[in-house]
CSV table of C-alpha atoms and ligand atoms in Angstrom, one decimal:
chain,number,residue,atom,x,y,z
A,1,UNK,CA,13.2,-24.1,0.4
A,2,UNK,CA,11.2,-21.0,-0.5
A,3,UNK,CA,12.5,-18.1,1.0
A,4,UNK,CA,10.9,-16.5,4.1
A,5,UNK,CA,10.0,-12.6,4.5
A,6,UNK,CA,8.3,-11.5,7.7
A,7,UNK,CA,6.6,-8.1,8.1
A,8,UNK,CA,6.6,-6.4,10.8
A,9,UNK,CA,3.4,-3.9,11.4
A,10,UNK,CA,-0.1,-5.4,10.1
A,11,UNK,CA,-1.6,-2.1,9.4
A,12,UNK,CA,-1.5,0.0,6.2
A,13,UNK,CA,2.1,-0.3,4.8
A,14,UNK,CA,2.3,-3.7,6.2
A,15,UNK,CA,-0.8,-5.8,5.0
A,16,UNK,CA,-0.3,-4.1,1.4
A,17,UNK,CA,3.8,-5.1,1.3
A,18,UNK,CA,3.1,-8.3,2.7
A,19,UNK,CA,0.2,-9.4,0.0
A,20,UNK,CA,2.6,-7.9,-2.6
A,21,UNK,CA,5.0,-9.7,-2.0
A,22,UNK,CA,2.8,-12.7,-1.4
A,23,UNK,CA,1.4,-12.5,-4.9
A,24,UNK,CA,4.3,-11.9,-6.4
A,25,UNK,CA,5.4,-15.8,-5.4
A,26,UNK,CA,8.8,-14.0,-3.7
A,27,UNK,CA,8.2,-16.6,-0.8
A,28,UNK,CA,6.2,-17.3,2.3
A,29,UNK,CA,4.9,-14.3,4.5
A,30,UNK,CA,4.6,-13.5,8.5
A,31,UNK,CA,2.5,-10.8,9.2
A,32,UNK,CA,3.6,-10.1,12.9
A,33,UNK,CA,1.4,-7.2,14.8
A,34,UNK,CA,1.3,-6.7,18.7
A,35,UNK,CA,-2.8,-6.2,18.4
A,36,UNK,CA,-3.6,-10.3,19.0
A,37,UNK,CA,-5.6,-11.8,15.9
A,38,UNK,CA,-5.5,-9.3,13.2
A,39,UNK,CA,-2.5,-10.2,11.8
A,40,UNK,CA,-4.0,-13.6,12.0
A,41,UNK,CA,-7.5,-12.4,9.6
A,42,UNK,CA,-5.4,-10.2,6.9
A,43,UNK,CA,-3.5,-13.3,6.6
A,44,UNK,CA,-6.1,-16.2,6.3
A,45,UNK,CA,-8.0,-13.8,4.4
A,46,UNK,CA,-4.9,-12.8,1.8
A,47,UNK,CA,-4.8,-17.3,2.0
A,48,UNK,CA,-8.2,-17.0,1.1
A,49,UNK,CA,-8.3,-14.5,-2.3
A,50,UNK,CA,-5.2,-17.0,-3.5
A,51,UNK,CA,-7.3,-19.3,-5.2
A,52,UNK,CA,-8.6,-16.5,-7.3
A,53,UNK,CA,-5.7,-14.9,-9.2
A,54,UNK,CA,-4.1,-18.4,-7.9
A,55,UNK,CA,-0.7,-17.4,-5.7
A,56,UNK,CA,1.5,-20.0,-4.0
A,57,UNK,CA,2.9,-18.4,-1.0
A,58,UNK,CA,1.7,-18.9,2.6
A,59,UNK,CA,0.8,-16.1,4.2
A,60,UNK,CA,0.9,-16.9,8.8
A,61,UNK,CA,-0.3,-13.7,10.8
A,62,UNK,CA,1.4,-14.1,14.0
A,63,UNK,CA,1.9,-12.1,17.4
A,64,UNK,CA,5.0,-14.2,18.5
A,65,UNK,CA,8.5,-13.9,16.8
A,66,UNK,CA,9.4,-17.7,17.4
A,67,UNK,CA,7.8,-17.5,14.1
A,68,UNK,CA,10.0,-15.0,12.2
A,69,UNK,CA,13.0,-17.3,12.9
A,70,UNK,CA,15.4,-17.9,10.1
A,71,UNK,CA,13.7,-15.0,7.6
A,72,UNK,CA,16.0,-13.8,5.0
A,73,UNK,CA,14.1,-10.6,4.3
A,74,UNK,CA,12.2,-8.4,6.9
A,75,UNK,CA,10.5,-5.7,5.7
A,76,UNK,CA,10.0,-3.2,9.7
A,77,UNK,CA,6.7,-1.2,9.1
A,78,UNK,CA,5.3,-1.0,12.5
A,79,UNK,CA,4.9,2.4,14.3
A,80,UNK,CA,2.9,5.4,14.3
A,81,UNK,CA,1.9,7.0,10.8
A,82,UNK,CA,1.8,11.1,10.6
A,83,UNK,CA,-2.0,12.8,10.9
A,84,UNK,CA,-2.7,16.1,9.2
A,85,UNK,CA,-0.7,19.0,10.8
A,86,UNK,CA,2.0,16.8,11.6
A,87,UNK,CA,5.9,16.2,10.5
A,88,UNK,CA,7.4,12.9,9.9
A,89,UNK,CA,10.1,14.0,12.8
A,90,UNK,CA,7.2,14.6,15.4
A,91,UNK,CA,7.5,10.7,15.2
A,92,UNK,CA,10.9,10.3,16.3
A,93,UNK,CA,10.5,9.0,20.1
A,94,UNK,CA,7.4,6.9,19.8
A,95,UNK,CA,8.6,4.8,16.8
A,96,UNK,CA,11.9,5.1,18.0
A,97,UNK,CA,11.0,2.9,20.7
A,98,UNK,CA,8.8,0.8,18.3
A,99,UNK,CA,11.6,0.3,16.0
A,100,UNK,CA,13.8,-0.5,18.9
A,101,UNK,CA,11.4,-3.3,20.0
A,102,UNK,CA,11.2,-4.9,17.2
A,103,UNK,CA,14.1,-5.5,15.6
A,104,UNK,CA,15.8,-6.2,18.6
A,105,UNK,CA,13.8,-9.7,19.0
A,106,UNK,CA,13.6,-10.3,15.2
A,107,UNK,CA,17.6,-9.5,15.1
A,108,UNK,CA,17.9,-12.5,17.5
A,109,UNK,CA,16.2,-15.2,15.7
A,110,UNK,CA,17.0,-13.9,12.1
A,111,UNK,CA,20.7,-13.2,12.5
A,112,UNK,CA,21.8,-13.4,8.6
A,113,UNK,CA,18.1,-11.6,7.4
A,114,UNK,CA,18.4,-8.3,5.5
A,115,UNK,CA,16.6,-5.0,6.7
A,116,UNK,CA,14.4,-2.9,4.7
A,117,UNK,CA,13.0,-0.3,7.1
A,118,UNK,CA,10.2,1.5,6.4
A,119,UNK,CA,8.9,3.3,9.6
A,120,UNK,CA,9.1,7.5,10.1
A,121,UNK,CA,10.5,9.5,10.2
A,122,UNK,CA,12.7,6.7,7.6
A,123,UNK,CA,16.6,7.7,7.8
A,124,UNK,CA,17.0,7.9,11.3
A,125,UNK,CA,14.9,4.5,12.3
A,126,UNK,CA,16.8,3.0,9.9
A,127,UNK,CA,20.0,4.1,12.3
A,128,UNK,CA,18.2,2.6,15.4
A,129,UNK,CA,18.1,-0.5,13.4
A,130,UNK,CA,21.4,-0.8,11.8
A,131,UNK,CA,22.8,0.2,15.6
A,132,UNK,CA,19.9,-1.8,17.9
A,133,UNK,CA,20.8,-5.0,15.2
A,134,UNK,CA,24.0,-5.1,14.6
A,135,UNK,CA,24.1,-6.1,11.2
A,136,UNK,CA,26.3,-4.9,8.5
A,137,UNK,CA,25.6,-1.3,6.8
A,138,UNK,CA,24.4,-3.6,3.2
A,139,UNK,CA,21.8,-5.5,5.3
A,140,UNK,CA,19.7,-2.5,6.8
A,141,UNK,CA,18.1,-0.6,4.0
A,142,UNK,CA,15.4,1.3,3.8
A,143,UNK,CA,12.7,2.4,1.8
A,144,UNK,CA,11.7,6.2,0.0
A,145,UNK,CA,13.4,7.0,-2.7
A,146,UNK,CA,10.9,4.2,-4.8
A,147,UNK,CA,8.4,5.5,-3.5
A,148,UNK,CA,9.4,9.7,-3.7
A,149,UNK,CA,10.9,8.8,-7.0
A,150,UNK,CA,7.1,7.0,-8.3
A,151,UNK,CA,5.5,9.5,-7.1
A,152,UNK,CA,7.7,12.2,-9.7
A,153,UNK,CA,7.0,9.7,-12.1
A,154,UNK,CA,3.2,9.8,-12.3
A,155,UNK,CA,3.1,13.5,-12.2
A,156,UNK,CA,6.0,13.5,-14.9
A,157,UNK,CA,3.3,11.0,-16.6
A,158,UNK,CA,0.6,12.9,-15.8
A,159,UNK,CA,1.8,16.3,-16.8
A,160,UNK,CA,2.8,15.0,-19.9
A,161,UNK,CA,0.3,12.1,-20.8
A,162,UNK,CA,2.3,9.9,-21.9
A,163,UNK,CA,2.4,6.1,-20.0
A,164,UNK,CA,4.6,5.8,-16.6
A,165,UNK,CA,6.0,3.4,-18.1
A,166,UNK,CA,8.4,5.6,-20.0
A,167,UNK,CA,8.9,7.8,-17.2
A,168,UNK,CA,12.1,7.7,-15.0
A,169,UNK,CA,12.6,9.4,-11.9
A,170,UNK,CA,15.5,10.6,-9.5
A,171,UNK,CA,14.5,11.5,-6.3
A,172,UNK,CA,18.2,11.9,-3.8
A,173,UNK,CA,18.2,12.6,0.1
A,174,UNK,CA,16.2,11.9,3.3
A,175,UNK,CA,12.8,11.3,2.6
A,176,UNK,CA,11.5,14.1,4.5
A,177,UNK,CA,11.1,18.1,2.8
A,178,UNK,CA,14.6,18.2,2.4
A,179,UNK,CA,14.2,15.0,-0.1
A,180,UNK,CA,16.6,16.1,-3.5
A,181,UNK,CA,14.4,15.7,-6.8
A,182,UNK,CA,16.9,15.5,-10.0
A,183,UNK,CA,15.0,16.8,-13.1
A,184,UNK,CA,17.8,16.5,-15.6
A,185,UNK,CA,18.5,13.1,-14.4
A,186,UNK,CA,14.8,12.3,-14.7
A,187,UNK,CA,13.2,11.3,-18.0
A,188,UNK,CA,10.8,10.3,-20.3
A,189,UNK,CA,11.6,7.6,-22.7
A,190,UNK,CA,15.5,8.5,-22.3
A,191,UNK,CA,15.1,12.2,-22.9
A,192,UNK,CA,15.5,14.7,-20.1
A,193,UNK,CA,12.1,16.4,-18.6
A,194,UNK,CA,14.3,19.1,-18.7
A,195,UNK,CA,14.2,19.2,-22.2
A,196,UNK,CA,10.7,18.5,-22.0
A,197,UNK,CA,9.1,20.7,-19.7
A,198,UNK,CA,9.2,24.9,-18.9
A,199,UNK,CA,11.4,25.2,-16.0
A,200,UNK,CA,8.0,26.7,-13.3
A,201,UNK,CA,6.0,23.3,-15.0
A,202,UNK,CA,9.6,21.1,-13.5
A,203,UNK,CA,9.2,23.3,-10.4
A,204,UNK,CA,5.7,22.5,-9.8
A,205,UNK,CA,6.7,18.7,-9.9
A,206,UNK,CA,9.6,19.3,-7.8
A,207,UNK,CA,7.4,20.9,-5.5
A,208,UNK,CA,4.1,17.8,-5.3
A,209,UNK,CA,7.3,15.3,-5.1
A,210,UNK,CA,8.3,16.9,-2.0
A,211,UNK,CA,5.0,17.2,-0.3
A,212,UNK,CA,3.2,14.5,-2.3
A,213,UNK,CA,3.1,12.3,1.5
A,214,UNK,CA,1.7,15.2,3.0
A,215,UNK,CA,-1.1,15.5,-0.3
A,216,UNK,CA,-2.3,12.1,0.3
A,217,UNK,CA,-1.8,12.5,4.3
A,218,UNK,CA,-4.3,16.3,4.3
A,219,UNK,CA,-6.8,13.7,1.7
A,220,UNK,CA,-7.1,10.9,4.4
A,221,UNK,CA,-7.0,12.5,7.1
A,222,UNK,CA,-6.2,9.7,9.4
A,223,UNK,CA,-3.4,7.8,8.0
A,224,UNK,CA,-0.4,8.1,5.5
A,225,UNK,CA,-0.5,6.4,2.4
A,226,UNK,CA,0.1,2.5,1.5
A,227,UNK,CA,-0.1,1.2,-2.0
A,228,UNK,CA,2.5,2.7,-3.2
A,229,UNK,CA,5.1,2.7,-0.1
A,230,UNK,CA,4.0,-1.3,-0.1
A,231,UNK,CA,4.4,-1.8,-3.6
A,232,UNK,CA,8.0,-0.3,-3.3
A,233,UNK,CA,9.0,-2.5,-0.1
A,234,UNK,CA,7.8,-5.6,-2.4
A,235,UNK,CA,9.9,-4.3,-5.6
A,236,UNK,CA,13.5,-4.2,-3.0
A,237,UNK,CA,12.3,-7.6,-1.5
A,238,UNK,CA,12.6,-8.9,-5.2
A,239,UNK,CA,15.7,-7.4,-5.6
A,240,UNK,CA,17.2,-8.6,-3.4
A,241,UNK,CA,15.7,-12.6,-3.2
A,242,UNK,CA,15.8,-12.5,-7.1
A,243,UNK,CA,19.6,-11.5,-6.7
A,244,UNK,CA,18.4,-8.7,-9.7
A,245,UNK,CA,21.9,-5.9,-9.0
A,246,UNK,CA,19.0,-3.7,-10.2
A,247,UNK,CA,19.8,-0.1,-9.0
A,248,UNK,CA,17.0,1.6,-6.8
A,249,UNK,CA,17.1,4.5,-5.1
A,250,UNK,CA,17.1,3.2,-1.7
A,251,UNK,CA,18.2,4.8,2.5
A,252,UNK,CA,22.0,3.7,2.6
A,253,UNK,CA,23.9,4.0,5.4
A,254,UNK,CA,26.8,6.4,3.8
A,255,UNK,CA,30.7,6.0,4.5
A,256,UNK,CA,32.3,9.2,2.8
A,257,UNK,CA,29.9,8.7,-0.8
A,258,UNK,CA,29.4,11.7,-1.5
A,259,UNK,CA,31.3,13.3,0.4
A,260,UNK,CA,29.2,12.2,3.8
A,261,UNK,CA,29.7,9.8,6.4
A,262,UNK,CA,28.1,8.1,9.4
A,263,UNK,CA,24.4,8.8,8.1
A,264,UNK,CA,21.5,7.2,6.5
A,265,UNK,CA,20.3,9.3,3.6
A,266,UNK,CA,18.5,8.0,0.0
A,267,UNK,CA,21.4,7.8,-2.7
A,268,UNK,CA,20.9,5.0,-6.0
A,269,UNK,CA,22.3,1.8,-4.8
A,270,UNK,CA,23.0,-1.8,-6.3
A,271,UNK,CA,20.2,-4.2,-4.5
A,272,UNK,CA,21.2,-8.1,-5.0
A,273,UNK,CA,21.3,-11.1,-2.9
A,274,UNK,CA,23.8,-9.4,-0.1
A,275,UNK,CA,21.3,-6.4,0.1
A,276,UNK,CA,23.4,-3.3,-1.0
A,277,UNK,CA,26.3,-4.0,-3.5
A,278,UNK,CA,27.6,-0.9,-4.1
A,279,UNK,CA,26.4,3.1,-3.8
A,280,UNK,CA,26.3,4.8,-6.7
A,281,UNK,CA,27.7,7.8,-7.1
A,282,UNK,CA,26.6,10.3,-10.1
A,283,UNK,CA,27.8,13.8,-10.8
A,284,UNK,CA,26.3,16.5,-8.8
A,285,UNK,CA,26.1,19.9,-9.5
A,286,UNK,CA,27.0,22.5,-6.7
A,287,UNK,CA,23.5,23.1,-5.7
A,288,UNK,CA,22.2,19.4,-5.7
A,289,UNK,CA,25.2,18.9,-3.8
A,290,UNK,CA,24.8,21.5,-1.0
A,291,UNK,CA,20.9,20.7,-1.1
A,292,UNK,CA,21.8,16.3,-0.2
A,293,UNK,CA,23.9,18.0,2.0
A,294,UNK,CA,21.2,19.5,4.2
A,295,UNK,CA,19.0,16.5,3.1
A,296,UNK,CA,22.5,15.1,5.3
A,297,UNK,CA,22.6,17.5,8.0
A,298,UNK,CA,18.6,17.5,8.8
A,299,UNK,CA,18.9,13.8,9.1
A,300,UNK,CA,22.0,13.7,11.7
A,301,UNK,CA,20.4,16.1,13.7
A,302,UNK,CA,17.6,14.0,14.3
A,303,UNK,CA,20.5,11.1,15.3
A,304,UNK,CA,21.5,13.6,17.9
A,305,UNK,CA,18.1,13.3,19.7
A,306,UNK,CA,18.5,9.8,20.5
A,307,UNK,CA,19.1,8.8,23.6
A,308,UNK,CA,22.7,7.6,25.0
A,309,UNK,CA,21.7,4.1,25.5
A,310,UNK,CA,21.1,3.1,21.7
A,311,UNK,CA,25.0,3.3,21.3
B,1,TXD,O1,8.1,6.4,2.4
B,1,TXD,C1,7.9,5.6,3.9
B,1,TXD,N1,9.1,5.2,4.4
B,1,TXD,C2,7.0,5.5,4.6
B,1,TXD,C3,6.7,5.5,5.8
B,1,TXD,C4,5.4,6.1,3.2
B,1,TXD,C5,4.2,5.5,4.5
B,1,TXD,C6,4.0,4.9,5.8
B,1,TXD,N2,5.2,5.6,6.2
B,1,TXD,C7,5.5,5.0,7.6
B,1,TXD,O2,5.4,3.7,7.6
B,1,TXD,C8,4.1,5.4,8.2
B,1,TXD,O3,4.9,7.0,8.6
B,1,TXD,C9,4.4,4.8,10.4
B,1,TXD,O4,5.8,5.5,10.9
B,1,TXD,C10,4.8,3.3,9.5
B,1,TXD,C11,3.6,2.6,9.7
B,1,TXD,O5,2.1,3.2,8.8
B,1,TXD,P1,1.2,2.8,8.4
B,1,TXD,O6,-0.1,3.7,7.5
B,1,TXD,O7,0.9,0.8,8.5
B,1,TXD,O8,0.5,2.9,10.1
B,1,TXD,P2,-0.5,1.9,10.6
B,1,TXD,O9,-1.7,1.5,10.0
B,1,TXD,O10,-1.3,2.6,11.6
B,1,TXD,O11,-0.1,0.1,11.2
B,1,TXD,C12,0.9,0.7,12.1
B,1,TXD,C13,0.6,-0.8,12.6
B,1,TXD,C14,-0.1,-0.8,13.6
B,1,TXD,O12,-0.9,-2.6,13.1
B,1,TXD,C15,0.4,-1.3,15.0
B,1,TXD,O13,-0.8,-2.7,16.0
B,1,TXD,C16,1.1,-1.9,14.4
B,1,TXD,O14,2.0,-1.2,13.5
B,1,TXD,N3,2.4,-2.0,15.5
B,1,TXD,C17,3.5,-2.9,16.2
B,1,TXD,N4,3.4,-3.9,15.5
B,1,TXD,C18,4.7,-4.9,16.1
B,1,TXD,N5,5.4,-4.5,16.8
B,1,TXD,C19,4.9,-3.4,17.8
B,1,TXD,N6,5.5,-2.9,19.2
B,1,TXD,C20,3.9,-2.1,17.3
B,1,TXD,N7,3.3,-0.7,17.4
B,1,TXD,C21,2.9,-0.3,16.1
């Protein structure tokens, strides 16, 4: 039987994720949104594109959670995006209500699903999804690190005029201004960028990576990035459904790894059929560890603002 992937939220990120998942033939896709007709229209348009460069996935649009029942994976994108001048944290209370509602409904019909959360503020919304669903931490994972490291890879490729395929980048921490891009684990054809670039250029790449989301928001003026985030979600779906045991940077709920407990933060994890199979711990310098702790503390601060009835 083909796998079933539900994408909640048929806005920019949701539609991009859904289309990529369908084109990669990772399974059949259900696209759900509160706006009537919109997910149905987008899904039909996507399906009508499938004979052109052919792909064989069903895509259904709906406003009814009954159609999502039995999903193997749920990609949660519903929620407000940032506008210029807003931080991701400014979205906390509005998106908390949306995530609570959507995940509460989806979890009933798809109790075995793995949840991939994308809604911002990312790490805090992962925690909402974990609490509301009651799913184990292995099956509630956040997408941010793949995007942040793809941004860093793009900037490294631009700087050195090399193929993006040769680049690898390593970004730890929360998906916010406190994220921790690690230069010494970021490489071109296996060579650390610390051997290839002077410190001031590395600092500039790190700064641009940290502010990568804001750069796009400032240019778009009406919303935030979606091509790279949508494709990043598809990569996670691929790693899980195809049981790849692939190591990718994701937001995971830590239980002592990196000396951090009871919070989501971006770390390298191994993804396979069971979701997070392993949190990969790497050696950090004292400064890097302090930066990761600061990032985790920033996430905890948001979690402390949750209303008491969230559990
Ligand atoms: O790296 C990352 N994690 C991110 C996160 C990268 C990019 C965007 N990121 C966040 O994803 C962004 O800050 C937002 O919180 C979400 C979605 O961003 P998107 O750009 O897709 O926003 P849109 O285009 O406004 O789409 C949101 C959709 C829209 O169609 C609404 O009608 C729908 O969400 N929505 C709902 N759907 C279902 N159920 C409910 N309750 C609901 N409320 C809104």
